[in-house]
mmCIF file of C-alpha atoms in Angstrom:
data_model
loop_
_atom_site.group_PDB
_atom_site.id
_atom_site.type_symbol
_atom_site.label_atom_id
_atom_site.label_comp_id
_atom_site.label_asym_id
_atom_site.label_seq_id
_atom_site.Cartn_x
_atom_site.Cartn_y
_atom_site.Cartn_z
ATOM 1 C CA MET A 1 116.949 60.636 -179.932
ATOM 2 C CA GLN A 2 117.873 62.506 -176.762
ATOM 3 C CA GLU A 3 121.182 64.363 -176.814
ATOM 4 C CA ASN A 4 122.466 62.751 -173.619
ATOM 5 C CA TYR A 5 122.051 59.384 -175.267
ATOM 6 C CA MET A 6 125.010 57.890 -173.372
ATOM 7 C CA GLU A 7 122.848 58.006 -170.231
ATOM 8 C CA GLN A 8 119.913 56.256 -171.927
ATOM 9 C CA THR A 9 118.795 53.352 -169.748
ATOM 10 C CA GLY A 10 117.600 49.923 -170.799
ATOM 11 C CA ARG A 11 117.138 46.420 -169.474
ATOM 12 C CA ILE A 12 119.471 43.585 -170.442
ATOM 13 C CA PHE A 13 120.129 40.114 -169.078
ATOM 14 C CA ASP A 14 123.575 39.189 -170.363
ATOM 15 C CA ILE A 15 126.710 40.342 -172.166
ATOM 16 C CA GLN A 16 128.657 37.671 -174.042
ATOM 17 C CA LYS A 17 132.197 38.232 -175.290
ATOM 18 C CA PHE A 18 134.210 36.525 -178.041
ATOM 19 C CA SER A 19 131.264 35.455 -180.196
ATOM 20 C CA THR A 20 132.108 34.452 -183.759
ATOM 21 C CA HIS A 21 128.633 33.482 -185.034
ATOM 22 C CA ASP A 22 126.655 36.701 -184.738
ATOM 23 C CA GLY A 23 128.098 38.931 -187.424
ATOM 24 C CA PRO A 24 131.579 39.253 -188.936
ATOM 25 C CA GLY A 25 134.699 38.887 -186.804
ATOM 26 C CA ILE A 26 134.931 38.617 -183.024
ATOM 27 C CA ARG A 27 131.973 40.299 -181.382
ATOM 28 C CA THR A 28 130.446 41.212 -178.047
ATOM 29 C CA ILE A 29 126.724 40.430 -177.828
ATOM 30 C CA VAL A 30 124.385 42.404 -175.601
ATOM 31 C CA PHE A 31 121.188 40.480 -174.832
ATOM 32 C CA LEU A 32 118.172 42.733 -174.275
ATOM 33 C CA LYS A 33 115.031 41.863 -172.348
ATOM 34 C CA GLY A 34 111.685 41.646 -174.122
ATOM 35 C CA CYS A 35 110.239 39.971 -177.219
ATOM 36 C CA VAL A 36 106.937 40.180 -179.092
ATOM 37 C CA LEU A 37 107.046 36.535 -180.249
ATOM 38 C CA ARG A 38 106.703 33.360 -178.205
ATOM 39 C CA CYS A 39 108.510 30.806 -180.337
ATOM 40 C CA ARG A 40 108.025 27.289 -179.007
ATOM 41 C CA TRP A 41 111.736 26.505 -179.420
ATOM 42 C CA CYS A 42 113.141 29.751 -177.995
ATOM 43 C CA CYS A 43 116.541 29.012 -176.416
ATOM 44 C CA ASN A 44 116.430 32.216 -174.331
ATOM 45 C CA PRO A 45 113.021 32.071 -172.597
ATOM 46 C CA GLU A 46 114.371 34.429 -169.942
ATOM 47 C CA SER A 47 114.504 37.087 -172.669
ATOM 48 C CA GLN A 48 110.814 37.048 -173.543
ATOM 49 C CA SER A 49 109.424 39.164 -170.709
ATOM 50 C CA THR A 50 110.663 42.689 -170.094
ATOM 51 C CA LYS A 51 110.265 42.039 -166.355
ATOM 52 C CA ILE A 52 113.133 41.098 -164.057
ATOM 53 C CA GLU A 53 112.710 37.404 -163.225
ATOM 54 C CA ILE A 54 114.074 34.764 -160.876
ATOM 55 C CA MET A 55 115.370 31.522 -162.390
ATOM 56 C CA ASN A 56 116.433 28.381 -160.548
ATOM 57 C CA GLN A 57 119.844 27.497 -161.945
ATOM 58 C CA ASN A 58 121.369 24.296 -160.598
ATOM 59 C CA GLY A 59 119.564 24.722 -157.305
ATOM 60 C CA LYS A 60 120.504 28.378 -156.896
ATOM 61 C CA LEU A 61 118.175 31.294 -157.520
ATOM 62 C CA LYS A 62 119.470 33.745 -160.108
ATOM 63 C CA THR A 63 118.085 37.196 -160.918
ATOM 64 C CA ILE A 64 117.536 37.581 -164.648
ATOM 65 C CA GLY A 65 117.618 41.123 -165.978
ATOM 66 C CA TYR A 66 119.018 44.424 -164.766
ATOM 67 C CA ASP A 67 118.847 48.068 -165.746
ATOM 68 C CA THR A 68 121.938 49.816 -167.024
ATOM 69 C CA THR A 69 123.057 52.696 -169.234
ATOM 70 C CA VAL A 70 124.571 52.933 -172.672
ATOM 71 C CA ARG A 71 127.725 54.336 -171.092
ATOM 72 C CA GLU A 72 128.173 51.339 -168.787
ATOM 73 C CA ILE A 73 127.630 48.794 -171.552
ATOM 74 C CA ILE A 74 129.979 50.504 -173.992
ATOM 75 C CA LYS A 75 132.625 50.603 -171.268
ATOM 76 C CA THR A 76 132.469 46.786 -171.231
ATOM 77 C CA VAL A 77 132.276 46.438 -175.008
ATOM 78 C CA VAL A 78 135.394 48.499 -175.771
ATOM 79 C CA GLN A 79 137.564 46.371 -173.476
ATOM 80 C CA ASP A 80 138.036 44.095 -176.485
ATOM 81 C CA MET A 81 138.956 46.744 -179.066
ATOM 82 C CA PRO A 82 142.166 44.945 -180.168
ATOM 83 C CA TYR A 83 140.124 41.871 -181.133
ATOM 84 C CA TYR A 84 137.610 43.939 -183.095
ATOM 85 C CA ARG A 85 140.342 45.716 -185.010
ATOM 86 C CA ARG A 86 142.110 42.501 -185.995
ATOM 87 C CA SER A 87 138.953 40.590 -186.967
ATOM 88 C CA GLY A 88 136.576 43.272 -188.224
ATOM 89 C CA GLY A 89 134.246 42.494 -185.327
ATOM 90 C CA GLY A 90 132.265 44.708 -183.005
ATOM 91 C CA LEU A 91 128.919 44.959 -181.230
ATOM 92 C CA THR A 92 125.827 42.809 -181.810
ATOM 93 C CA LEU A 93 122.452 43.348 -180.144
ATOM 94 C CA SER A 94 120.347 40.276 -179.503
ATOM 95 C CA GLY A 95 117.667 39.150 -177.073
ATOM 96 C CA GLY A 96 114.850 38.792 -176.962
ATOM 97 C CA GLU A 97 114.141 41.399 -179.590
ATOM 98 C CA CYS A 98 116.064 44.669 -179.502
ATOM 99 C CA LEU A 99 113.177 46.503 -181.189
ATOM 100 C CA VAL A 100 111.190 46.186 -177.941
ATOM 101 C CA GLN A 101 113.646 48.812 -176.585
ATOM 102 C CA PRO A 102 114.257 50.831 -179.760
ATOM 103 C CA ASP A 103 115.627 54.064 -178.284
ATOM 104 C CA PHE A 104 118.049 52.196 -176.035
ATOM 105 C CA SER A 105 119.126 49.954 -178.915
ATOM 106 C CA ALA A 106 119.663 52.891 -181.250
ATOM 107 C CA SER A 107 121.704 54.670 -178.577
ATOM 108 C CA LEU A 108 123.910 51.607 -178.059
ATOM 109 C CA LEU A 109 124.559 51.309 -181.783
ATOM 110 C CA ARG A 110 125.197 55.047 -182.069
ATOM 111 C CA ALA A 111 127.724 55.004 -179.225
ATOM 112 C CA ALA A 112 129.597 52.073 -180.753
ATOM 113 C CA LYS A 113 129.597 53.554 -184.256
ATOM 114 C CA GLU A 114 130.137 57.282 -183.674
ATOM 115 C CA ASN A 115 132.571 57.080 -180.764
ATOM 116 C CA TYR A 116 134.618 54.001 -181.679
ATOM 117 C CA GLY A 117 133.886 53.165 -185.306
ATOM 118 C CA LEU A 118 132.819 49.636 -184.415
ATOM 119 C CA SER A 119 131.055 47.243 -186.746
ATOM 120 C CA THR A 120 127.447 46.995 -185.558
ATOM 121 C CA ALA A 121 124.836 44.265 -185.987
ATOM 122 C CA VAL A 122 121.443 43.220 -184.672
ATOM 123 C CA GLU A 123 119.756 39.825 -184.540
ATOM 124 C CA SER A 124 116.092 40.651 -185.037
ATOM 125 C CA THR A 125 112.792 39.471 -186.463
ATOM 126 C CA ALA A 126 111.874 43.042 -187.511
ATOM 127 C CA CYS A 127 108.424 42.408 -186.025
ATOM 128 C CA ALA A 128 107.680 46.063 -185.272
ATOM 129 C CA PRO A 129 106.361 49.117 -187.107
ATOM 130 C CA TYR A 130 108.899 50.102 -189.731
ATOM 131 C CA GLU A 131 109.318 53.550 -188.155
ATOM 132 C CA THR A 132 110.719 51.685 -185.136
ATOM 133 C CA VAL A 133 113.109 49.662 -187.287
ATOM 134 C CA GLN A 134 114.307 52.862 -188.973
ATOM 135 C CA LYS A 135 115.583 54.263 -185.679
ATOM 136 C CA LEU A 136 118.442 51.736 -185.766
ATOM 137 C CA LEU A 137 119.448 51.923 -189.414
ATOM 138 C CA PRO A 138 121.684 55.052 -189.355
ATOM 139 C CA TYR A 139 124.073 53.284 -186.964
ATOM 140 C CA LEU A 140 123.747 49.717 -188.248
ATOM 141 C CA ASP A 141 126.058 47.743 -190.540
ATOM 142 C CA TRP A 142 124.475 44.265 -190.435
ATOM 143 C CA TYR A 143 120.826 43.315 -190.024
ATOM 144 C CA LEU A 144 120.701 39.574 -189.261
ATOM 145 C CA MET A 145 117.007 38.943 -189.789
ATOM 146 C CA ASP A 146 115.124 35.824 -188.734
ATOM 147 C CA ILE A 147 112.556 34.583 -191.223
ATOM 148 C CA LYS A 148 110.998 31.465 -189.777
ATOM 149 C CA HIS A 149 108.278 30.563 -192.285
ATOM 150 C CA THR A 150 106.401 31.930 -195.282
ATOM 151 C CA ASP A 151 103.021 30.499 -194.247
ATOM 152 C CA PRO A 152 101.184 32.944 -191.934
ATOM 153 C CA GLU A 153 99.025 30.358 -190.156
ATOM 154 C CA LYS A 154 101.875 28.007 -189.336
ATOM 155 C CA HIS A 155 104.005 30.955 -188.253
ATOM 156 C CA LYS A 156 101.262 32.077 -185.877
ATOM 157 C CA ALA A 157 100.734 28.572 -184.494
ATOM 158 C CA PHE A 158 104.399 28.232 -183.489
ATOM 159 C CA THR A 159 105.308 31.830 -182.574
ATOM 160 C CA GLY A 160 102.055 33.486 -181.492
ATOM 161 C CA ARG A 161 101.918 35.947 -184.399
ATOM 162 C CA ASP A 162 101.551 35.764 -188.148
ATOM 163 C CA ASN A 163 104.383 36.871 -190.424
ATOM 164 C CA ALA A 164 102.776 39.628 -192.514
ATOM 165 C CA LEU A 165 104.637 42.487 -190.840
ATOM 166 C CA ILE A 166 107.911 40.554 -190.818
ATOM 167 C CA LEU A 167 107.818 39.800 -194.545
ATOM 168 C CA GLU A 168 106.770 43.351 -195.412
ATOM 169 C CA ASN A 169 109.622 44.778 -193.346
ATOM 170 C CA ALA A 170 112.079 42.378 -195.001
ATOM 171 C CA LYS A 171 111.252 43.991 -198.347
ATOM 172 C CA LYS A 172 111.884 47.450 -196.910
ATOM 173 C CA LEU A 173 115.109 46.388 -195.210
ATOM 174 C CA ALA A 174 116.364 44.901 -198.468
ATOM 175 C CA ARG A 175 116.116 48.449 -199.807
ATOM 176 C CA ASP A 176 117.364 50.386 -196.762
ATOM 177 C CA ALA A 177 119.783 48.233 -194.726
ATOM 178 C CA LYS A 178 123.502 48.328 -195.489
ATOM 179 C CA ASN A 179 123.732 44.532 -195.270
ATOM 180 C CA LEU A 180 120.754 42.201 -194.835
ATOM 181 C CA VAL A 181 121.363 38.532 -194.003
ATOM 182 C CA ILE A 182 118.430 36.133 -193.681
ATOM 183 C CA ARG A 183 118.673 33.548 -190.908
ATOM 184 C CA VAL A 184 116.346 30.557 -190.632
ATOM 185 C CA PRO A 185 116.040 28.493 -187.458
ATOM 186 C CA VAL A 186 115.475 24.976 -188.798
ATOM 187 C CA ILE A 187 112.831 23.479 -186.521
ATOM 188 C CA PRO A 188 111.547 19.887 -186.903
ATOM 189 C CA THR A 189 107.725 19.727 -187.181
ATOM 190 C CA PHE A 190 107.693 23.434 -188.112
ATOM 191 C CA ASN A 191 109.806 24.282 -191.158
ATOM 192 C CA ASP A 192 112.309 21.481 -191.828
ATOM 193 C CA THR A 193 110.928 20.120 -195.103
ATOM 194 C CA PRO A 194 112.674 20.894 -198.405
ATOM 195 C CA GLU A 195 109.519 22.623 -199.626
ATOM 196 C CA GLU A 196 109.368 24.969 -196.634
ATOM 197 C CA ILE A 197 113.052 25.891 -196.746
ATOM 198 C CA LEU A 198 112.846 26.414 -200.513
ATOM 199 C CA SER A 199 109.913 28.782 -200.022
ATOM 200 C CA ILE A 200 111.895 30.874 -197.526
ATOM 201 C CA ALA A 201 114.989 30.844 -199.749
ATOM 202 C CA ARG A 202 112.975 31.935 -202.777
ATOM 203 C CA PHE A 203 111.513 34.808 -200.795
ATOM 204 C CA ALA A 204 114.987 35.845 -199.613
ATOM 205 C CA ALA A 205 116.361 35.678 -203.163
ATOM 206 C CA SER A 206 113.416 37.746 -204.448
ATOM 207 C CA LEU A 207 114.447 40.630 -202.188
ATOM 208 C CA GLY A 208 117.221 41.435 -204.634
ATOM 209 C CA THR A 209 119.960 42.642 -202.276
ATOM 210 C CA VAL A 210 120.221 39.564 -200.048
ATOM 211 C CA ARG A 211 123.223 37.373 -200.778
ATOM 212 C CA GLN A 212 123.515 35.215 -197.663
ATOM 213 C CA LEU A 213 121.124 32.807 -195.980
ATOM 214 C CA HIS A 214 122.048 31.023 -192.753
ATOM 215 C CA LEU A 215 120.350 27.794 -191.674
ATOM 216 C CA LEU A 216 120.471 27.512 -187.869
ATOM 217 C CA PRO A 217 119.799 23.942 -186.680
ATOM 218 C CA TYR A 218 117.349 23.551 -183.798
ATOM 219 C CA HIS A 219 118.876 22.542 -180.468
ATOM 220 C CA ARG A 220 117.563 21.849 -176.990
ATOM 221 C CA LEU A 221 120.145 23.859 -175.029
ATOM 222 C CA GLY A 222 117.481 26.124 -173.564
ATOM 223 C CA TYR A 223 115.447 23.286 -172.031
ATOM 224 C CA ASP A 224 116.890 23.661 -168.516
ATOM 225 C CA LYS A 225 115.983 27.345 -168.537
ATOM 226 C CA TYR A 226 112.301 26.485 -168.923
ATOM 227 C CA VAL A 227 112.582 24.149 -165.949
ATOM 228 C CA GLY A 228 114.320 26.874 -163.953
ATOM 229 C CA LEU A 229 111.603 29.384 -164.806
ATOM 230 C CA GLY A 230 108.813 26.918 -164.068
ATOM 231 C CA ARG A 231 107.569 26.933 -167.650
ATOM 232 C CA GLU A 232 106.588 24.184 -170.066
ATOM 233 C CA TYR A 233 108.981 23.550 -172.960
ATOM 234 C CA GLY A 234 106.954 23.943 -176.157
ATOM 235 C CA MET A 235 108.841 21.440 -178.330
ATOM 236 C CA GLY A 236 108.317 18.388 -176.137
ATOM 237 C CA ASP A 237 110.709 15.576 -177.104
ATOM 238 C CA VAL A 238 111.434 16.807 -180.640
ATOM 239 C CA LEU A 239 115.044 16.042 -181.587
ATOM 240 C CA PRO A 240 117.432 18.266 -183.577
ATOM 241 C CA PRO A 241 117.828 17.659 -187.331
ATOM 242 C CA ASP A 242 120.781 15.445 -188.247
ATOM 243 C CA ALA A 243 123.683 16.436 -190.505
ATOM 244 C CA ARG A 244 122.206 14.629 -193.511
ATOM 245 C CA LYS A 245 118.937 16.542 -193.245
ATOM 246 C CA MET A 246 120.779 19.848 -192.920
ATOM 247 C CA ALA A 247 122.915 19.059 -195.982
ATOM 248 C CA ILE A 248 119.781 18.356 -198.031
ATOM 249 C CA LEU A 249 118.163 21.597 -196.921
ATOM 250 C CA LYS A 250 121.348 23.531 -197.680
ATOM 251 C CA GLY A 251 121.358 22.152 -201.213
ATOM 252 C CA VAL A 252 117.715 23.080 -201.710
ATOM 253 C CA ALA A 253 118.308 26.649 -200.540
ATOM 254 C CA GLU A 254 121.407 27.002 -202.724
ATOM 255 C CA SER A 255 119.291 26.230 -205.797
ATOM 256 C CA THR A 256 117.989 29.816 -205.527
ATOM 257 C CA GLY A 257 121.459 31.235 -206.098
ATOM 258 C CA LEU A 258 122.004 32.379 -202.511
ATOM 259 C CA GLU A 259 125.189 31.749 -200.551
ATOM 260 C CA VAL A 260 124.000 29.340 -197.859
ATOM 261 C CA GLN A 261 125.768 28.264 -194.713
ATOM 262 C CA ILE A 262 124.799 26.068 -191.793
ATOM 263 C CA GLY A 263 125.142 28.017 -188.569
ATOM 264 C CA GLY A 264 125.502 31.757 -188.009
#
């Protein structure tokens, strides 16, 4: 990584403060542009392309994406240092997929960790060569990893890619990451049967070092973004799973011995 890493540039589209569902404590989330998957249910479709885009938001045109430096982002992040200290929170990188901009992501994590001792986390599918994933690990406390399905064909049908690389990297991260948490977006028509959730939970438990599994219920909050971007929403009229369904799936996953929670 370059020595003047604080001047490393990257492309983001949002910074969200006071998050409590994306790693321990109160956190600031930096949303990076770019993703290798095209999940039908993606709630941040504006994150998928690395290009700067224009989105119609309530009748007004909004520019999505801008280039900035590690220094400028960290300046915003450390404004909330008192909250991080009290809660054990810190910086989380999300997207999109932060591994699309690996050097920028590693520099952000390094700045937060080495200069301020912040807790660091990423929300990631780990769908990248493992050498790319490894760039982040020296500065990373929590890897919140999405595993969406264990069946490669169904995974490809709903996300655009199979899951071979993802599952292989999960095994390596179970060995190398400080803390690995598996997160499962629960999507009706895709992976919301007890059998499918049990298969994911068994895989997570087989990794050996994973203790937590989070079930994230599908929601339609990103629908208006597709309209604003002039894109078709891939889930049609599919409705979110109800509380009873989520409770059943939680019980199934817990049968593997993992600590399971609904939500991040």
